[in-house]
Coordinates of C-alpha atoms in Angstrom, one line a residue:
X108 CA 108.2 94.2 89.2
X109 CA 111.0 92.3 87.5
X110 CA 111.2 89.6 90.2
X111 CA 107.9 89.1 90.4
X112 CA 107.7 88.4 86.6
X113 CA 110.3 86.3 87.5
X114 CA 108.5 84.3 90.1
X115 CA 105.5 84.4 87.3
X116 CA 108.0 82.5 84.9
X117 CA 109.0 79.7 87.8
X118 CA 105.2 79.2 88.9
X119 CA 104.4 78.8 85.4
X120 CA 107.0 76.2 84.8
X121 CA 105.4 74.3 88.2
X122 CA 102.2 74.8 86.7
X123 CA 101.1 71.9 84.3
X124 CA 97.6 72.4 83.9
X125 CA 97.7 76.2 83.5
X126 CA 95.5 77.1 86.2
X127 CA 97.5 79.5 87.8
X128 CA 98.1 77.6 90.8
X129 CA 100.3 74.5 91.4
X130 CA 99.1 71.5 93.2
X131 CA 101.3 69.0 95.3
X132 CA 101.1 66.4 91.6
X133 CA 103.0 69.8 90.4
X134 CA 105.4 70.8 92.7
X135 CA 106.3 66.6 92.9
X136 CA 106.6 66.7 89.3
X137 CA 108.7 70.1 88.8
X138 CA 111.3 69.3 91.1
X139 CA 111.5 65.2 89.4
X140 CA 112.2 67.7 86.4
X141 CA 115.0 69.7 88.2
X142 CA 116.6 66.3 89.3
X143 CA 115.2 66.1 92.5
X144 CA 113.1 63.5 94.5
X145 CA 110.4 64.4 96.5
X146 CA 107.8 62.4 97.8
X147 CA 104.0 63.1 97.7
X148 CA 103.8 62.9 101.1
X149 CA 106.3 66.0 101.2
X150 CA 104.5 67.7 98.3
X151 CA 101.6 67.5 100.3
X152 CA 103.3 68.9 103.2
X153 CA 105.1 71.6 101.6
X154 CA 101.6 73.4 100.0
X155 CA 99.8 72.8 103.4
X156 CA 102.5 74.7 105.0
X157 CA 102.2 77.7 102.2
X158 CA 98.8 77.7 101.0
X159 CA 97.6 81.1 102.0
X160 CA 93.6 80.4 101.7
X161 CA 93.4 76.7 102.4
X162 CA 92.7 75.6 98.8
X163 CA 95.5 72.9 98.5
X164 CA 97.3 75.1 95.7
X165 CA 100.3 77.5 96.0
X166 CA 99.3 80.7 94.0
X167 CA 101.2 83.3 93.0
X168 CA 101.6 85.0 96.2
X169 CA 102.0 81.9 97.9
X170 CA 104.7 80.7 95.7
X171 CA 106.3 84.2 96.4
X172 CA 106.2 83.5 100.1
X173 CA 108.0 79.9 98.8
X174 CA 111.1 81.7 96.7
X175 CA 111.9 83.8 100.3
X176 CA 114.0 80.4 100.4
X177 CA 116.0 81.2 97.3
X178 CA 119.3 81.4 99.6
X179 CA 121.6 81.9 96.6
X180 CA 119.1 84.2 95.1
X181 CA 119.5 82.8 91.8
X182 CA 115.6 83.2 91.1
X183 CA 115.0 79.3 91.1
X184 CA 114.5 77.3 94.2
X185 CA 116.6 74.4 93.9
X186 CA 115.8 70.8 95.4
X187 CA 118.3 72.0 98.4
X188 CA 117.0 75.1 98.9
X189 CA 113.7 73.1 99.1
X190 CA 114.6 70.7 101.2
X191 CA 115.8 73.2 103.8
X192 CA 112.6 75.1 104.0
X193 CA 110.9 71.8 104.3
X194 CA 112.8 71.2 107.8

């Protein structure tokens, strides 16, 4: 349960609009915030490649799926981190 609270806290942080879900705007947005650069494009790409019922929108379970690619386990997927699940 404590890593899923965990992954609850992250999403949240993604989540500007507070609709439990975060949207490709979002995820762009969240990593700009962690000092990373990602492209809508990429964005885009990245939630296509997660989205679990086709809405656009990683939700929670989704963005579990997403934190598999927490390689130093740190409980935060960093822009590298991303980058490497994105190839």
């Amino acid at each position: 349960m404590g890593k899923q609270v965990g992954f609850e806290d992250v999403l949240r942080y993604f989540d500007e609009d507070g609709d439990g879900k975060v949207s490709p705007s979002e995820l762009k947005h969240g990593l700009g915030m962690m000092g990373g650069e990602l492209p809508m494009k990429e964005a885009e790409m990245a939630i296509a490649t997660l989205d679990s019922d086709g809405d656009g929108l990683l939700s929670l379970e989704d963005f579990i799926a997403l934190m598999e690619f927490d390689l130093n386990g740190d409980g935060v997927l960093s822009f590298e981190e991303f980058r490497i699940m994105m190839q």
